[in-house]
CSV table of C-alpha atoms and ligand atoms in Angstrom, one decimal:
chain,number,residue,atom,x,y,z
A,23,MET,CA,-2.7,48.0,-10.7
A,24,GLY,CA,-3.7,50.2,-13.9
A,25,SER,CA,-7.2,50.9,-13.0
A,26,ASP,CA,-5.7,51.7,-9.4
A,27,HIS,CA,-3.3,54.0,-10.8
A,28,VAL,CA,-6.0,55.8,-12.8
A,29,ARG,CA,-8.1,56.4,-9.6
A,30,VAL,CA,-5.1,57.9,-7.9
A,31,LEU,CA,-4.2,60.0,-10.6
A,32,ALA,CA,-8.0,61.4,-11.1
A,33,GLU,CA,-8.7,61.6,-7.3
A,34,HIS,CA,-5.1,62.7,-5.6
A,35,VAL,CA,-2.8,64.2,-8.1
A,36,PRO,CA,-3.3,67.7,-8.6
A,37,GLY,CA,-2.6,69.3,-12.5
A,38,VAL,CA,-3.0,66.1,-14.3
A,39,ARG,CA,-5.9,64.4,-16.5
A,40,VAL,CA,-6.4,61.2,-17.6
A,41,VAL,CA,-7.5,61.6,-21.0
A,42,ALA,CA,-7.2,57.9,-22.7
A,43,VAL,CA,-7.1,54.4,-21.6
A,44,HIS,CA,-6.1,51.3,-23.4
A,45,ASP,CA,-6.7,47.6,-22.2
A,46,VAL,CA,-7.0,44.4,-24.6
A,47,ALA,CA,-10.1,43.7,-22.7
A,48,THR,CA,-12.1,46.5,-24.2
A,49,GLU,CA,-14.9,46.7,-21.7
A,50,ARG,CA,-12.4,47.0,-19.0
A,51,ALA,CA,-10.8,50.0,-20.4
A,52,GLU,CA,-14.4,51.6,-21.2
A,53,GLN,CA,-15.2,51.7,-17.6
A,54,VAL,CA,-12.0,52.3,-16.3
A,55,ALA,CA,-12.1,55.7,-18.5
A,56,ALA,CA,-15.7,56.2,-18.2
A,57,ARG,CA,-15.1,56.6,-14.2
A,58,VAL,CA,-12.9,59.6,-14.9
A,59,GLY,CA,-14.1,61.2,-18.0
A,60,ALA,CA,-11.4,59.6,-20.3
A,61,ARG,CA,-11.6,58.0,-23.7
A,62,ALA,CA,-11.1,54.3,-24.2
A,63,VAL,CA,-8.6,53.6,-27.2
A,64,GLY,CA,-8.3,50.4,-29.2
A,65,SER,CA,-4.6,50.1,-29.4
A,66,ALA,CA,-1.6,51.6,-27.6
A,67,GLU,CA,-0.3,53.0,-31.1
A,68,GLU,CA,-3.1,54.9,-31.3
A,69,LEU,CA,-3.3,55.8,-27.5
A,70,LEU,CA,0.9,57.2,-28.4
A,71,ALA,CA,-0.3,59.0,-31.3
A,72,ASP,CA,-2.7,61.3,-29.6
A,73,PRO,CA,-1.1,64.5,-29.2
A,74,SER,CA,-3.2,65.2,-25.8
A,75,VAL,CA,-1.3,62.2,-24.3
A,76,ALA,CA,1.8,63.9,-23.1
A,77,ALA,CA,2.8,61.0,-20.7
A,78,VAL,CA,2.0,57.3,-20.0
A,79,VAL,CA,1.6,54.7,-17.6
A,80,ILE,CA,2.2,51.0,-18.5
A,81,ALA,CA,0.4,48.5,-16.1
A,82,SER,CA,-0.3,45.5,-18.3
A,83,PRO,CA,1.4,42.3,-17.8
A,84,ASP,CA,5.1,41.9,-17.5
A,85,PRO,CA,5.9,40.7,-21.0
A,86,THR,CA,4.5,44.1,-22.6
A,87,HIS,CA,6.4,46.3,-20.2
A,88,ALA,CA,9.7,46.6,-22.8
A,89,PRO,CA,7.8,46.7,-26.0
A,90,LEU,CA,5.5,49.5,-24.5
A,91,THR,CA,8.5,51.4,-23.2
A,92,LEU,CA,10.4,51.5,-26.2
A,93,ALA,CA,7.2,52.6,-28.3
A,94,CYS,CA,6.8,55.3,-25.5
A,95,LEU,CA,10.7,56.2,-26.1
A,96,ALA,CA,10.3,56.5,-29.6
A,97,ALA,CA,7.2,58.7,-29.4
A,98,GLY,CA,9.0,60.8,-27.1
A,99,LYS,CA,6.8,60.4,-23.9
A,100,PRO,CA,7.4,60.3,-20.6
A,101,VAL,CA,6.7,56.8,-19.1
A,102,LEU,CA,5.9,55.6,-16.0
A,103,CYS,CA,6.4,51.5,-16.3
A,104,GLU,CA,4.8,49.3,-13.8
A,105,LYS,CA,7.8,47.0,-12.1
A,106,PRO,CA,9.8,44.8,-13.6
A,107,LEU,CA,11.2,46.5,-16.4
A,108,GLY,CA,10.6,43.7,-18.9
A,109,VAL,CA,11.1,40.0,-18.6
A,110,GLY,CA,14.9,39.3,-18.0
A,111,PRO,CA,17.8,41.8,-18.1
A,112,ALA,CA,18.2,41.4,-22.2
A,113,GLU,CA,14.9,43.1,-22.5
A,114,SER,CA,15.5,45.9,-19.7
A,115,ALA,CA,19.2,46.2,-21.3
A,116,ALA,CA,17.6,47.2,-24.8
A,117,VAL,CA,15.3,49.6,-22.6
A,118,VAL,CA,18.3,51.1,-21.1
A,119,ALA,CA,20.3,51.5,-24.6
A,120,ALA,CA,17.3,52.9,-26.4
A,121,GLU,CA,17.2,55.7,-23.6
A,122,GLU,CA,20.9,56.4,-23.7
A,123,ALA,CA,20.6,56.6,-27.6
A,124,LEU,CA,17.8,59.3,-26.9
A,125,GLY,CA,20.1,61.5,-24.6
A,126,ARG,CA,17.3,62.2,-21.8
A,127,ARG,CA,15.7,60.2,-19.0
A,128,LEU,CA,12.3,59.8,-19.7
A,129,VAL,CA,11.4,56.3,-17.9
A,130,THR,CA,10.7,55.7,-14.5
A,131,VAL,CA,10.2,52.3,-13.1
A,132,GLY,CA,7.3,51.8,-10.6
A,133,PHE,CA,9.4,50.4,-7.6
A,134,MET,CA,6.9,52.8,-5.4
A,135,ARG,CA,8.8,51.6,-2.2
A,136,ARG,CA,11.1,54.3,-2.9
A,137,PHE,CA,8.6,56.8,-2.4
A,138,ASP,CA,6.7,55.0,1.1
A,139,PRO,CA,7.1,57.2,3.9
A,140,GLY,CA,8.3,54.2,6.1
A,141,TYR,CA,11.2,53.1,3.6
A,142,ARG,CA,12.4,56.6,3.2
A,143,GLU,CA,12.7,57.0,6.8
A,144,LEU,CA,14.4,53.9,6.8
A,145,ARG,CA,17.0,54.8,4.3
A,146,ALA,CA,17.4,58.4,5.6
A,147,THR,CA,18.5,56.9,8.9
A,148,VAL,CA,21.1,54.3,7.2
A,149,ARG,CA,22.5,56.8,5.3
A,150,GLU,CA,22.9,59.2,8.3
A,151,GLY,CA,25.0,56.5,10.0
A,152,GLY,CA,22.4,56.0,12.7
A,153,VAL,CA,22.7,52.4,13.0
A,154,GLY,CA,26.6,52.4,12.5
A,155,ASP,CA,27.7,50.2,9.8
A,156,VAL,CA,25.1,48.1,8.1
A,157,VAL,CA,25.9,44.3,8.4
A,158,LEU,CA,22.4,42.9,7.9
A,159,VAL,CA,19.1,43.5,6.4
A,160,HIS,CA,16.1,41.3,6.9
A,161,ASN,CA,13.2,41.7,4.5
A,162,VAL,CA,9.5,39.7,4.6
A,163,HIS,CA,7.4,39.8,1.8
A,164,ARG,CA,4.0,38.0,2.1
A,165,ASN,CA,0.8,38.0,0.0
A,166,ALA,CA,-2.8,36.6,0.8
A,167,ALA,CA,-2.8,34.8,-2.5
A,168,PRO,CA,-0.6,34.5,-5.5
A,169,HIS,CA,-1.7,36.1,-8.6
A,170,PRO,CA,-3.5,33.9,-10.9
A,171,ASP,CA,-0.7,33.9,-13.7
A,172,ALA,CA,2.1,33.4,-11.0
A,173,THR,CA,5.0,31.1,-11.5
A,174,SER,CA,8.0,29.8,-9.6
A,175,GLU,CA,10.4,32.2,-11.6
A,176,GLY,CA,7.9,35.0,-11.1
A,177,VAL,CA,8.4,34.6,-7.3
A,178,VAL,CA,11.7,36.1,-7.7
A,179,ALA,CA,11.5,38.0,-11.2
A,180,ASN,CA,8.3,39.9,-10.6
A,181,SER,CA,7.5,39.7,-6.3
A,182,MET,CA,11.2,39.6,-4.9
A,183,VAL,CA,12.6,42.0,-7.6
A,184,HIS,CA,11.1,45.0,-5.3
A,185,GLU,CA,13.6,43.9,-2.5
A,186,LEU,CA,16.4,43.5,-5.2
A,187,ASP,CA,15.8,46.9,-5.8
A,188,VAL,CA,15.2,48.3,-2.3
A,189,LEU,CA,18.5,46.7,-1.1
A,190,PRO,CA,20.7,48.7,-3.1
A,191,TRP,CA,18.7,51.8,-2.8
A,192,LEU,CA,18.8,51.3,1.1
A,193,THR,CA,22.7,50.3,1.7
A,194,GLY,CA,24.1,52.2,-1.6
A,195,LEU,CA,25.9,48.5,-2.4
A,196,PRO,CA,25.4,46.3,-5.4
A,197,VAL,CA,24.4,42.9,-5.2
A,198,THR,CA,27.0,40.7,-5.7
A,199,ALA,CA,25.8,37.2,-5.1
A,200,ILE,CA,22.3,35.5,-4.5
A,201,GLU,CA,21.2,32.0,-3.5
A,202,VAL,CA,17.2,31.2,-3.6
A,203,ARG,CA,15.6,28.1,-1.7
A,204,THR,CA,12.4,27.1,-1.3
A,205,PRO,CA,10.9,24.1,0.8
A,206,ARG,CA,8.7,23.1,-2.3
A,207,THR,CA,9.8,20.5,-4.9
A,208,SER,CA,6.4,20.7,-7.1
A,209,GLY,CA,4.0,23.4,-8.3
A,210,LEU,CA,4.4,26.7,-7.5
A,211,ARG,CA,7.6,26.9,-5.4
A,212,ASP,CA,6.3,29.2,-3.0
A,213,PRO,CA,7.6,30.3,-0.2
A,214,GLN,CA,11.0,31.2,-1.3
A,215,LEU,CA,14.0,32.4,1.0
A,216,ALA,CA,16.9,34.1,-0.6
A,217,VAL,CA,20.3,34.9,1.1
A,218,LEU,CA,22.1,38.0,-1.0
A,219,GLU,CA,25.7,39.4,-0.7
A,220,LEU,CA,26.1,43.3,-1.1
A,221,GLY,CA,29.1,44.8,-1.7
A,222,GLY,CA,31.0,41.8,-2.3
A,223,GLY,CA,29.9,40.3,1.1
A,224,ARG,CA,30.4,43.3,3.5
A,225,VAL,CA,26.3,43.4,4.0
A,226,LEU,CA,24.2,39.9,4.0
A,227,ALA,CA,20.5,40.5,3.3
A,228,THR,CA,17.6,37.9,3.5
A,229,VAL,CA,14.5,37.8,1.5
A,230,GLU,CA,11.5,35.6,2.4
A,231,VAL,CA,8.6,35.7,-0.3
A,232,PHE,CA,5.4,33.9,0.5
A,233,LEU,CA,3.0,34.6,-2.2
A,234,ALA,CA,0.3,32.2,-0.5
A,235,ALA,CA,0.4,33.4,3.3
A,236,ARG,CA,-3.3,33.5,3.5
A,237,TYR,CA,-3.5,35.8,6.3
A,238,GLY,CA,-2.8,39.2,4.7
A,239,TYR,CA,0.0,41.7,3.1
A,240,ASP,CA,2.7,42.0,4.9
A,241,VAL,CA,5.8,43.5,4.2
A,242,ARG,CA,9.0,44.0,6.6
A,243,CYS,CA,12.5,45.3,6.5
A,244,GLU,CA,14.9,45.5,9.3
A,245,VAL,CA,18.3,46.8,8.9
A,246,VAL,CA,20.8,45.9,11.6
A,247,GLY,CA,24.1,47.9,12.0
A,248,THR,CA,27.0,47.9,14.4
A,249,GLY,CA,25.3,50.6,16.4
A,250,GLY,CA,21.8,49.5,16.6
A,251,THR,CA,18.8,48.4,14.2
A,252,VAL,CA,16.2,50.6,12.4
A,253,SER,CA,12.9,48.5,11.1
A,254,LEU,CA,9.8,49.8,9.6
A,255,ARG,CA,6.8,50.0,11.7
A,256,PRO,CA,3.8,47.7,11.1
A,257,PRO,CA,1.4,50.2,9.1
A,258,ALA,CA,-1.9,49.5,10.8
A,259,LEU,CA,-3.6,52.9,12.3
A,260,VAL,CA,-6.2,51.0,14.3
A,261,ASP,CA,-6.7,47.6,16.4
A,262,LEU,CA,-9.3,45.5,15.5
A,263,ALA,CA,-11.3,43.3,17.6
A,264,ARG,CA,-13.3,40.5,16.3
A,265,ASP,CA,-13.8,36.5,16.4
A,266,GLY,CA,-12.6,36.3,19.9
A,267,ARG,CA,-9.2,38.1,19.1
A,268,ALA,CA,-8.1,41.6,19.5
A,269,GLY,CA,-4.9,43.3,17.8
A,270,PRO,CA,-3.8,45.4,14.6
A,271,ALA,CA,-5.3,44.7,11.3
A,272,VAL,CA,-3.1,43.5,8.4
A,273,PRO,CA,-3.5,44.9,5.1
A,274,ALA,CA,-5.4,42.7,2.7
A,275,ASP,CA,-3.2,43.7,-0.2
A,276,PHE,CA,-0.5,45.8,-1.6
A,277,ARG,CA,-3.0,48.8,-2.6
A,278,ALA,CA,-3.9,49.4,1.2
A,279,ARG,CA,-0.4,49.0,2.4
A,280,PHE,CA,1.1,51.3,0.1
A,281,ALA,CA,-1.5,53.7,-0.7
A,282,GLN,CA,0.5,56.7,0.3
A,283,ALA,CA,3.5,55.5,-1.7
A,284,TYR,CA,1.6,54.9,-4.8
A,285,ARG,CA,0.2,58.7,-4.6
A,286,ALA,CA,3.6,60.3,-4.0
A,287,GLU,CA,5.1,58.2,-6.8
A,288,LEU,CA,2.4,59.4,-9.2
A,289,SER,CA,2.5,62.8,-7.9
A,290,ALA,CA,6.0,63.0,-8.3
A,291,TRP,CA,6.3,61.3,-11.6
A,292,VAL,CA,3.6,63.7,-12.8
A,293,ASP,CA,5.6,66.7,-11.6
A,294,ALA,CA,8.8,65.1,-13.3
A,295,ALA,CA,6.9,64.5,-16.6
A,296,SER,CA,5.4,68.1,-17.0
A,297,ARG,CA,9.0,69.0,-17.3
A,298,GLY,CA,9.5,66.4,-19.9
A,299,GLY,CA,11.7,63.9,-17.5
A,300,ALA,CA,11.6,61.3,-14.9
A,301,THR,CA,11.7,60.6,-11.3
A,302,GLY,CA,12.1,57.4,-8.8
A,303,ALA,CA,13.9,54.3,-10.1
A,304,SER,CA,15.7,54.5,-13.4
A,305,ALA,CA,15.8,52.1,-16.3
A,306,LEU,CA,19.3,51.3,-15.2
A,307,GLU,CA,18.3,50.7,-11.9
A,308,ALA,CA,15.8,48.2,-12.8
A,309,HIS,CA,17.8,46.6,-15.0
A,310,ARG,CA,20.4,45.8,-12.6
A,311,ALA,CA,17.5,44.2,-10.4
A,312,ASN,CA,16.4,42.4,-13.2
A,313,VAL,CA,20.4,41.0,-13.6
A,314,VAL,CA,20.0,39.9,-9.9
A,315,ALA,CA,16.6,38.3,-10.7
A,316,ALA,CA,17.9,36.5,-13.3
A,317,ALA,CA,20.9,35.2,-10.9
A,318,GLY,CA,18.0,34.1,-8.3
A,319,VAL,CA,16.1,32.3,-10.9
A,320,GLU,CA,19.3,30.3,-11.8
A,321,SER,CA,20.0,29.8,-8.2
A,322,LEU,CA,16.5,28.5,-7.7
A,323,GLN,CA,16.8,25.9,-10.7
A,324,THR,CA,20.5,24.8,-9.8
A,325,GLY,CA,20.1,25.0,-6.0
A,326,ARG,CA,23.5,26.9,-6.0
A,327,ARG,CA,24.9,30.5,-4.8
A,328,VAL,CA,25.4,32.5,-8.3
A,329,SER,CA,27.5,35.5,-8.3
A,330,VAL,CA,26.2,38.5,-9.8
A,331,ALA,CA,28.7,40.9,-12.1
A,332,GLN,CA,27.1,44.3,-12.6
B,238,LIG,N1,4.1,48.3,-8.0
B,238,LIG,C1,3.5,47.1,-7.5
B,238,LIG,O1,3.4,47.2,-6.2
B,238,LIG,C2,2.4,46.4,-8.3
B,238,LIG,C3,1.5,45.5,-7.8
B,238,LIG,C4,0.8,45.0,-8.7
B,238,LIG,C5,1.0,44.8,-9.9
B,238,LIG,N2,1.9,45.5,-10.6
B,238,LIG,C6,2.7,45.3,-11.8
B,238,LIG,O2,1.3,45.7,-12.6
B,238,LIG,C7,1.5,45.0,-14.0
B,238,LIG,C8,0.0,44.5,-14.0
B,238,LIG,O3,-0.4,43.7,-13.0
B,238,LIG,P1,-2.3,43.3,-12.4
B,238,LIG,O4,-1.7,42.8,-10.9
B,238,LIG,O5,-2.7,44.7,-12.3
B,238,LIG,O6,-2.5,42.3,-13.4
B,238,LIG,P2,-3.8,42.0,-14.1
B,238,LIG,O7,-3.5,40.6,-14.5
B,238,LIG,O8,-4.8,42.1,-12.8
B,238,LIG,O9,-4.2,43.1,-15.1
B,238,LIG,C9,-3.4,43.6,-16.4
B,238,LIG,C10,-4.2,44.1,-17.4
B,238,LIG,O10,-3.6,44.3,-18.8
B,238,LIG,C11,-4.2,43.8,-19.4
B,238,LIG,N3,-3.4,43.5,-20.6
B,238,LIG,C12,-3.0,42.0,-21.0
B,238,LIG,N4,-2.2,42.5,-21.9
B,238,LIG,C13,-2.3,43.7,-22.4
B,238,LIG,C14,-1.6,44.3,-23.7
B,238,LIG,N5,-0.9,43.9,-24.4
B,238,LIG,N6,-2.0,45.9,-24.1
B,238,LIG,C15,-2.8,46.5,-23.0
B,238,LIG,N7,-3.3,45.7,-21.9
B,238,LIG,C16,-3.2,44.4,-21.7
B,238,LIG,C17,-5.2,42.8,-18.8
B,238,LIG,O11,-6.5,42.7,-20.1
B,238,LIG,C18,-5.4,43.4,-17.8
B,238,LIG,O12,-6.8,44.4,-17.8
B,238,LIG,C19,2.4,43.7,-13.7
B,238,LIG,O13,3.5,43.9,-14.4
B,238,LIG,C20,2.6,43.8,-12.1
B,238,LIG,O14,4.1,43.4,-12.2
B,238,LIG,C21,2.8,45.9,-9.7
């Protein structure tokens, strides 16, 4: 994700220069930096102390997100941190508190679906009353293969967290309860199916996450209202005829599916950061998604519906 953000910043976002890259895998940092004429630096501290670094993107693993975001806040630098904002709500709460103490918004969290043209039109339609009163939202989130570090809890806290951010953003309602089920009793508990209540049950939502779906990356969302439904179109621009079959090609991964979203997200962020601010999902919104994810993990472990107090 980090090397892709560097590439998008260098190739698609005007008015910004990638000056420094850090990765604990030094060679990887050197390769990524060399491609865009940046320097590889030996530590996050060194990167943050560099006066030529005006703003920071964090795309290292989840456990590094909260400590590194807190370090950016301490250095007074705008930061785009990949989702989720830390491991669990205690970590995201610490970031929210530190940003509040600072008195200005510097944190953007990488929930890029908010910048996807399809999701934006979905939201605009819903907010304009285009489907009447929303009653149901169906979400599907499938990957070809799990990340090597994937865990059963991470299916909720790292993957489903995208939908946990999107649902309140789409409907304007908080998630108030979640139940997560899986047909798997051992190993990586994947797929998982969640039923969520929003606004005390005024809206119900389903979320299927299937990390080992094999056939490709597939994200779907349909909002059902009293006056109609609105759903994302499959993003394929071409039909592929191959091996005795013809039809729309399925993207291999999130980079292909959300290419436009990442570009729009980084462009909006550079614009906001150059004015010393933030855009997109706030630390508080990302914290709320973590609170729901923690309830989802509890439900996965206990088999019970878990209420969420926000
Ligand atoms: N928004 C999205 O669509 C999206 C998609 C994929 C991944 N992500 C997020 O991006 C993050 C990275 O995911 P990935 O798939 O690229 O993982 P990855 O394992 O492929 O890459 C992580 C990189 O971070 C480096 N790293 C590890 N610890 C570090 C540290 N302490 N300091 C600096 N670098 C460190 C690793 O060497 C590696 O190069 C995750 O938090 C994930 O949730 C977001």
